[in-house]
GROMACS .gro file of C-alpha atoms in nm:
model
  290
    1UNK     CA    1 -19.485 -20.403   0.704
    2UNK     CA    2 -19.108 -20.439   0.672
    3UNK     CA    3 -18.934 -20.143   0.835
    4UNK     CA    4 -18.562 -20.066   0.860
    5UNK     CA    5 -18.464 -19.817   1.128
    6UNK     CA    6 -18.130 -19.638   1.136
    7UNK     CA    7 -18.039 -19.538   1.491
    8UNK     CA    8 -18.235 -19.824   1.642
    9UNK     CA    9 -18.028 -19.838   1.962
   10UNK     CA   10 -18.109 -19.480   2.063
   11UNK     CA   11 -18.380 -19.338   2.284
   12UNK     CA   12 -18.648 -19.327   2.013
   13UNK     CA   13 -18.524 -19.631   1.823
   14UNK     CA   14 -18.545 -19.852   2.131
   15UNK     CA   15 -18.907 -19.755   2.192
   16UNK     CA   16 -18.987 -19.797   1.823
   17UNK     CA   17 -18.869 -20.158   1.844
   18UNK     CA   18 -19.092 -20.216   2.147
   19UNK     CA   19 -19.400 -20.056   1.996
   20UNK     CA   20 -19.360 -20.233   1.662
   21UNK     CA   21 -19.303 -20.579   1.815
   22UNK     CA   22 -19.573 -20.820   1.702
   23UNK     CA   23 -19.714 -20.568   1.454
   24UNK     CA   24 -19.440 -20.533   1.194
   25UNK     CA   25 -19.102 -20.673   1.098
   26UNK     CA   26 -18.837 -20.425   1.206
   27UNK     CA   27 -18.470 -20.442   1.109
   28UNK     CA   28 -18.227 -20.235   1.317
   29UNK     CA   29 -17.874 -20.267   1.176
   30UNK     CA   30 -17.594 -20.171   1.416
   31UNK     CA   31 -17.415 -19.839   1.370
   32UNK     CA   32 -17.106 -19.997   1.221
   33UNK     CA   33 -17.317 -20.141   0.937
   34UNK     CA   34 -17.534 -19.835   0.874
   35UNK     CA   35 -17.349 -19.519   0.975
   36UNK     CA   36 -17.586 -19.255   0.842
   37UNK     CA   37 -17.294 -19.040   0.727
   38UNK     CA   38 -17.172 -19.320   0.495
   39UNK     CA   39 -17.403 -19.311   0.195
   40UNK     CA   40 -17.266 -19.628   0.039
   41UNK     CA   41 -17.303 -19.827   0.361
   42UNK     CA   42 -17.658 -19.707   0.415
   43UNK     CA   43 -17.760 -19.789   0.059
   44UNK     CA   44 -17.595 -20.130   0.082
   45UNK     CA   45 -17.781 -20.232   0.398
   46UNK     CA   46 -18.113 -20.092   0.272
   47UNK     CA   47 -18.087 -20.274  -0.061
   48UNK     CA   48 -17.987 -20.592   0.120
   49UNK     CA   49 -18.303 -20.593   0.334
   50UNK     CA   50 -18.544 -20.428   0.087
   51UNK     CA   51 -18.776 -20.271   0.346
   52UNK     CA   52 -19.097 -20.090   0.265
   53UNK     CA   53 -19.004 -19.806   0.502
   54UNK     CA   54 -18.669 -19.657   0.607
   55UNK     CA   55 -18.684 -19.463   0.934
   56UNK     CA   56 -18.391 -19.231   1.004
   57UNK     CA   57 -18.375 -19.191   1.382
   58UNK     CA   58 -18.002 -19.112   1.388
   59UNK     CA   59 -17.916 -18.761   1.510
   60UNK     CA   60 -17.644 -18.539   1.647
   61UNK     CA   61 -17.855 -18.344   1.893
   62UNK     CA   62 -17.652 -18.196   2.175
   63UNK     CA   63 -17.701 -17.832   2.087
   64UNK     CA   64 -17.380 -17.700   2.245
   65UNK     CA   65 -17.166 -17.952   2.058
   66UNK     CA   66 -17.346 -17.871   1.734
   67UNK     CA   67 -17.238 -17.506   1.773
   68UNK     CA   68 -16.880 -17.616   1.831
   69UNK     CA   69 -16.878 -17.863   1.542
   70UNK     CA   70 -17.126 -17.747   1.279
   71UNK     CA   71 -16.967 -17.966   1.013
   72UNK     CA   72 -17.046 -18.276   1.218
   73UNK     CA   73 -17.400 -18.151   1.288
   74UNK     CA   74 -17.474 -18.107   0.919
   75UNK     CA   75 -17.296 -18.430   0.827
   76UNK     CA   76 -17.523 -18.634   1.055
   77UNK     CA   77 -17.848 -18.438   1.048
   78UNK     CA   78 -17.850 -18.316   0.686
   79UNK     CA   79 -17.617 -18.534   0.478
   80UNK     CA   80 -17.733 -18.833   0.683
   81UNK     CA   81 -18.094 -18.747   0.599
   82UNK     CA   82 -18.000 -18.730   0.231
   83UNK     CA   83 -17.821 -19.065   0.247
   84UNK     CA   84 -18.105 -19.249   0.415
   85UNK     CA   85 -18.375 -19.098   0.193
   86UNK     CA   86 -18.178 -19.172  -0.126
   87UNK     CA   87 -18.129 -19.530  -0.010
   88UNK     CA   88 -18.503 -19.556   0.058
   89UNK     CA   89 -18.581 -19.433  -0.292
   90UNK     CA   90 -18.332 -19.679  -0.444
   91UNK     CA   91 -18.514 -19.963  -0.266
   92UNK     CA   92 -18.861 -19.836  -0.354
   93UNK     CA   93 -18.925 -19.766   0.014
   94UNK     CA   94 -19.080 -19.475   0.198
   95UNK     CA   95 -18.845 -19.243   0.388
   96UNK     CA   96 -18.914 -19.115   0.740
   97UNK     CA   97 -18.707 -18.837   0.897
   98UNK     CA   98 -18.730 -18.748   1.266
   99UNK     CA   99 -18.703 -18.374   1.320
  100UNK     CA  100 -18.730 -18.124   1.605
  101UNK     CA  101 -18.913 -17.824   1.747
  102UNK     CA  102 -18.582 -17.636   1.726
  103UNK     CA  103 -18.655 -17.564   1.359
  104UNK     CA  104 -18.865 -17.271   1.486
  105UNK     CA  105 -18.758 -16.934   1.630
  106UNK     CA  106 -18.997 -16.935   1.927
  107UNK     CA  107 -19.163 -16.601   1.855
  108UNK     CA  108 -19.515 -16.747   1.814
  109UNK     CA  109 -19.657 -16.764   2.166
  110UNK     CA  110 -19.944 -16.989   2.059
  111UNK     CA  111 -19.719 -17.254   1.910
  112UNK     CA  112 -19.648 -17.381   1.560
  113UNK     CA  113 -19.849 -17.570   1.301
  114UNK     CA  114 -19.680 -17.825   1.078
  115UNK     CA  115 -19.647 -17.597   0.775
  116UNK     CA  116 -19.548 -17.277   0.953
  117UNK     CA  117 -19.223 -17.126   0.821
  118UNK     CA  118 -18.905 -17.246   0.990
  119UNK     CA  119 -18.647 -17.005   1.130
  120UNK     CA  120 -18.393 -17.189   1.346
  121UNK     CA  121 -18.182 -17.006   1.604
  122UNK     CA  122 -17.901 -17.262   1.634
  123UNK     CA  123 -17.674 -17.483   1.427
  124UNK     CA  124 -17.869 -17.784   1.552
  125UNK     CA  125 -18.200 -17.636   1.438
  126UNK     CA  126 -18.053 -17.532   1.104
  127UNK     CA  127 -17.913 -17.880   1.046
  128UNK     CA  128 -18.256 -18.034   1.113
  129UNK     CA  129 -18.421 -17.792   0.870
  130UNK     CA  130 -18.159 -17.895   0.613
  131UNK     CA  131 -18.238 -18.260   0.690
  132UNK     CA  132 -18.608 -18.199   0.629
  133UNK     CA  133 -18.536 -18.039   0.290
  134UNK     CA  134 -18.285 -18.310   0.194
  135UNK     CA  135 -18.537 -18.582   0.274
  136UNK     CA  136 -18.807 -18.419   0.063
  137UNK     CA  137 -18.568 -18.374  -0.230
  138UNK     CA  138 -18.428 -18.728  -0.217
  139UNK     CA  139 -18.751 -18.926  -0.177
  140UNK     CA  140 -19.090 -18.850  -0.335
  141UNK     CA  141 -19.329 -18.942  -0.051
  142UNK     CA  142 -19.153 -18.889   0.283
  143UNK     CA  143 -19.290 -18.844   0.631
  144UNK     CA  144 -19.115 -18.577   0.838
  145UNK     CA  145 -19.210 -18.623   1.202
  146UNK     CA  146 -19.123 -18.364   1.467
  147UNK     CA  147 -19.096 -18.416   1.840
  148UNK     CA  148 -18.996 -18.193   2.131
  149UNK     CA  149 -18.813 -18.247   2.460
  150UNK     CA  150 -18.789 -18.624   2.419
  151UNK     CA  151 -18.778 -18.862   2.715
  152UNK     CA  152 -18.752 -19.240   2.690
  153UNK     CA  153 -18.624 -19.531   2.895
  154UNK     CA  154 -18.314 -19.582   2.682
  155UNK     CA  155 -18.201 -19.230   2.764
  156UNK     CA  156 -18.020 -19.017   2.512
  157UNK     CA  157 -17.680 -19.146   2.407
  158UNK     CA  158 -17.558 -18.799   2.319
  159UNK     CA  159 -17.669 -18.645   2.647
  160UNK     CA  160 -17.601 -18.919   2.902
  161UNK     CA  161 -17.966 -18.965   3.001
  162UNK     CA  162 -18.270 -18.743   2.970
  163UNK     CA  163 -18.420 -18.448   3.156
  164UNK     CA  164 -18.647 -18.664   3.372
  165UNK     CA  165 -18.363 -18.885   3.493
  166UNK     CA  166 -18.136 -18.584   3.546
  167UNK     CA  167 -18.395 -18.419   3.769
  168UNK     CA  168 -18.453 -18.734   3.973
  169UNK     CA  169 -18.079 -18.786   4.018
  170UNK     CA  170 -18.029 -18.428   4.137
  171UNK     CA  171 -18.316 -18.463   4.385
  172UNK     CA  172 -18.177 -18.790   4.516
  173UNK     CA  173 -17.839 -18.623   4.567
  174UNK     CA  174 -18.006 -18.343   4.765
  175UNK     CA  175 -17.896 -18.073   4.522
  176UNK     CA  176 -18.063 -17.735   4.491
  177UNK     CA  177 -18.223 -17.740   4.147
  178UNK     CA  178 -18.280 -17.427   3.939
  179UNK     CA  179 -18.464 -17.476   3.609
  180UNK     CA  180 -18.555 -17.240   3.326
  181UNK     CA  181 -18.916 -17.119   3.347
  182UNK     CA  182 -18.948 -16.897   3.040
  183UNK     CA  183 -18.903 -17.146   2.758
  184UNK     CA  184 -19.222 -17.337   2.673
  185UNK     CA  185 -19.244 -17.655   2.467
  186UNK     CA  186 -19.433 -17.983   2.423
  187UNK     CA  187 -19.268 -18.266   2.621
  188UNK     CA  188 -19.268 -18.587   2.418
  189UNK     CA  189 -19.250 -18.949   2.531
  190UNK     CA  190 -19.046 -19.147   2.279
  191UNK     CA  191 -19.287 -19.438   2.335
  192UNK     CA  192 -19.577 -19.219   2.226
  193UNK     CA  193 -19.378 -19.069   1.939
  194UNK     CA  194 -19.297 -19.420   1.814
  195UNK     CA  195 -19.664 -19.518   1.840
  196UNK     CA  196 -19.771 -19.208   1.649
  197UNK     CA  197 -19.515 -19.277   1.376
  198UNK     CA  198 -19.643 -19.633   1.334
  199UNK     CA  199 -20.002 -19.512   1.317
  200UNK     CA  200 -19.909 -19.264   1.044
  201UNK     CA  201 -19.746 -19.543   0.845
  202UNK     CA  202 -20.034 -19.783   0.905
  203UNK     CA  203 -20.286 -19.521   0.794
  204UNK     CA  204 -20.076 -19.447   0.484
  205UNK     CA  205 -20.054 -19.081   0.578
  206UNK     CA  206 -19.991 -18.846   0.283
  207UNK     CA  207 -19.637 -18.714   0.240
  208UNK     CA  208 -19.559 -18.414   0.455
  209UNK     CA  209 -19.470 -18.284   0.798
  210UNK     CA  210 -19.640 -18.417   1.112
  211UNK     CA  211 -19.618 -18.302   1.472
  212UNK     CA  212 -19.607 -18.601   1.705
  213UNK     CA  213 -19.547 -18.441   2.044
  214UNK     CA  214 -19.769 -18.522   2.339
  215UNK     CA  215 -20.052 -18.273   2.374
  216UNK     CA  216 -20.024 -17.973   2.603
  217UNK     CA  217 -19.720 -17.768   2.695
  218UNK     CA  218 -19.512 -17.644   2.986
  219UNK     CA  219 -19.182 -17.482   3.073
  220UNK     CA  220 -18.877 -17.684   3.173
  221UNK     CA  221 -18.947 -17.580   3.532
  222UNK     CA  222 -19.306 -17.697   3.493
  223UNK     CA  223 -19.186 -18.033   3.367
  224UNK     CA  224 -18.944 -18.069   3.657
  225UNK     CA  225 -19.219 -17.983   3.905
  226UNK     CA  226 -19.448 -18.247   3.753
  227UNK     CA  227 -19.167 -18.505   3.755
  228UNK     CA  228 -19.121 -18.464   4.130
  229UNK     CA  229 -19.495 -18.458   4.201
  230UNK     CA  230 -19.564 -18.770   3.992
  231UNK     CA  231 -19.265 -18.955   4.139
  232UNK     CA  232 -19.352 -18.854   4.496
  233UNK     CA  233 -19.008 -18.700   4.541
  234UNK     CA  234 -18.924 -18.393   4.749
  235UNK     CA  235 -18.686 -18.152   4.579
  236UNK     CA  236 -18.537 -17.807   4.636
  237UNK     CA  237 -18.668 -17.669   4.306
  238UNK     CA  238 -18.676 -17.305   4.197
  239UNK     CA  239 -18.749 -17.128   3.867
  240UNK     CA  240 -18.505 -16.905   3.684
  241UNK     CA  241 -18.506 -16.706   3.360
  242UNK     CA  242 -18.310 -16.840   3.066
  243UNK     CA  243 -18.100 -16.524   3.051
  244UNK     CA  244 -17.789 -16.542   2.838
  245UNK     CA  245 -17.729 -16.893   2.707
  246UNK     CA  246 -17.434 -17.030   2.509
  247UNK     CA  247 -17.683 -17.142   2.243
  248UNK     CA  248 -18.007 -16.961   2.164
  249UNK     CA  249 -18.318 -17.169   2.214
  250UNK     CA  250 -18.676 -17.090   2.110
  251UNK     CA  251 -18.884 -16.923   2.382
  252UNK     CA  252 -19.194 -17.108   2.263
  253UNK     CA  253 -19.173 -17.425   2.056
  254UNK     CA  254 -19.513 -17.579   2.122
  255UNK     CA  255 -19.594 -17.824   1.842
  256UNK     CA  256 -19.958 -17.809   1.731
  257UNK     CA  257 -20.103 -18.122   1.573
  258UNK     CA  258 -20.350 -18.024   1.301
  259UNK     CA  259 -20.321 -18.337   1.087
  260UNK     CA  260 -20.428 -18.625   1.312
  261UNK     CA  261 -20.800 -18.552   1.306
  262UNK     CA  262 -20.832 -18.550   0.925
  263UNK     CA  263 -20.666 -18.894   0.925
  264UNK     CA  264 -20.913 -19.025   1.182
  265UNK     CA  265 -20.647 -19.042   1.454
  266UNK     CA  266 -20.707 -18.931   1.811
  267UNK     CA  267 -20.463 -18.668   1.940
  268UNK     CA  268 -20.164 -18.785   2.140
  269UNK     CA  269 -20.230 -18.814   2.512
  270UNK     CA  270 -20.136 -18.523   2.742
  271UNK     CA  271 -19.770 -18.506   2.836
  272UNK     CA  272 -19.859 -18.547   3.205
  273UNK     CA  273 -20.013 -18.889   3.134
  274UNK     CA  274 -19.714 -18.989   2.924
  275UNK     CA  275 -19.479 -18.882   3.203
  276UNK     CA  276 -19.667 -19.088   3.462
  277UNK     CA  277 -19.653 -19.389   3.229
  278UNK     CA  278 -19.280 -19.336   3.187
  279UNK     CA  279 -19.224 -19.326   3.563
  280UNK     CA  280 -19.435 -19.637   3.620
  281UNK     CA  281 -19.229 -19.831   3.363
  282UNK     CA  282 -18.881 -19.705   3.451
  283UNK     CA  283 -18.751 -20.056   3.519
  284UNK     CA  284 -18.846 -20.179   3.173
  285UNK     CA  285 -18.543 -20.287   2.974
  286UNK     CA  286 -18.504 -20.176   2.612
  287UNK     CA  287 -18.513 -20.459   2.357
  288UNK     CA  288 -18.190 -20.593   2.218
  289UNK     CA  289 -18.100 -20.463   1.875
  290UNK     CA  290 -18.005 -20.727   1.622
   0.00000   0.00000   0.00000
């Protein structure tokens, strides 16, 4: 399969390149050639390479900055989704859009199925909902794949790392660490998310929304506690309520996977296993993007 990924140098894109190596041909044009906000540039590079699949892994995802600059958030996450999906259609390719658990309002304590109604609480969440709709409108057979609380070895370019690395750095510095304990989600390894995305493509999954988080759930405090336990690190860790936050976040954004079994796919491994794998492979270098 010939796959073009936009945002290939990011946290998810880097793991996608690793997972796909030896299985498929993957093209990852640099940002200056395929800025997702530049529709003409995206279409030009997609038509040049004529892939069978266009994966849009580009995102503006720092939620506080999205509130401060909603125009930028929608330009990247919604207009960018439109641009990449339209380019995919022009090339006769399938479009893939990476979305988020923040499309939900967090009021369902048992978590969310793929087709549950969306009700975002933030500009970031709203821009991802808009990106989902734009992708469906622009391309006839898209895959919309949601993750939650991503962690990968490339870190997150917009956030200067990821939660796991932030916790380990704070512990190493001897800081007292207070972490929110009343927001529950499904931590997701970008390696496992990339693997799930490839499996969906390889199994020719029907168009629609798919939840690709690791199985299980926890609070941010629960994730921090497991990070320290798995890494064998002592830390001064305490829970705290979310309280008033500059940006509202869902209280429960557990992503339920109801579509893997009908496709004959095993569920994603538990997040604890994915976290241990991540810690064991922390020295792995991300592949170069060409």
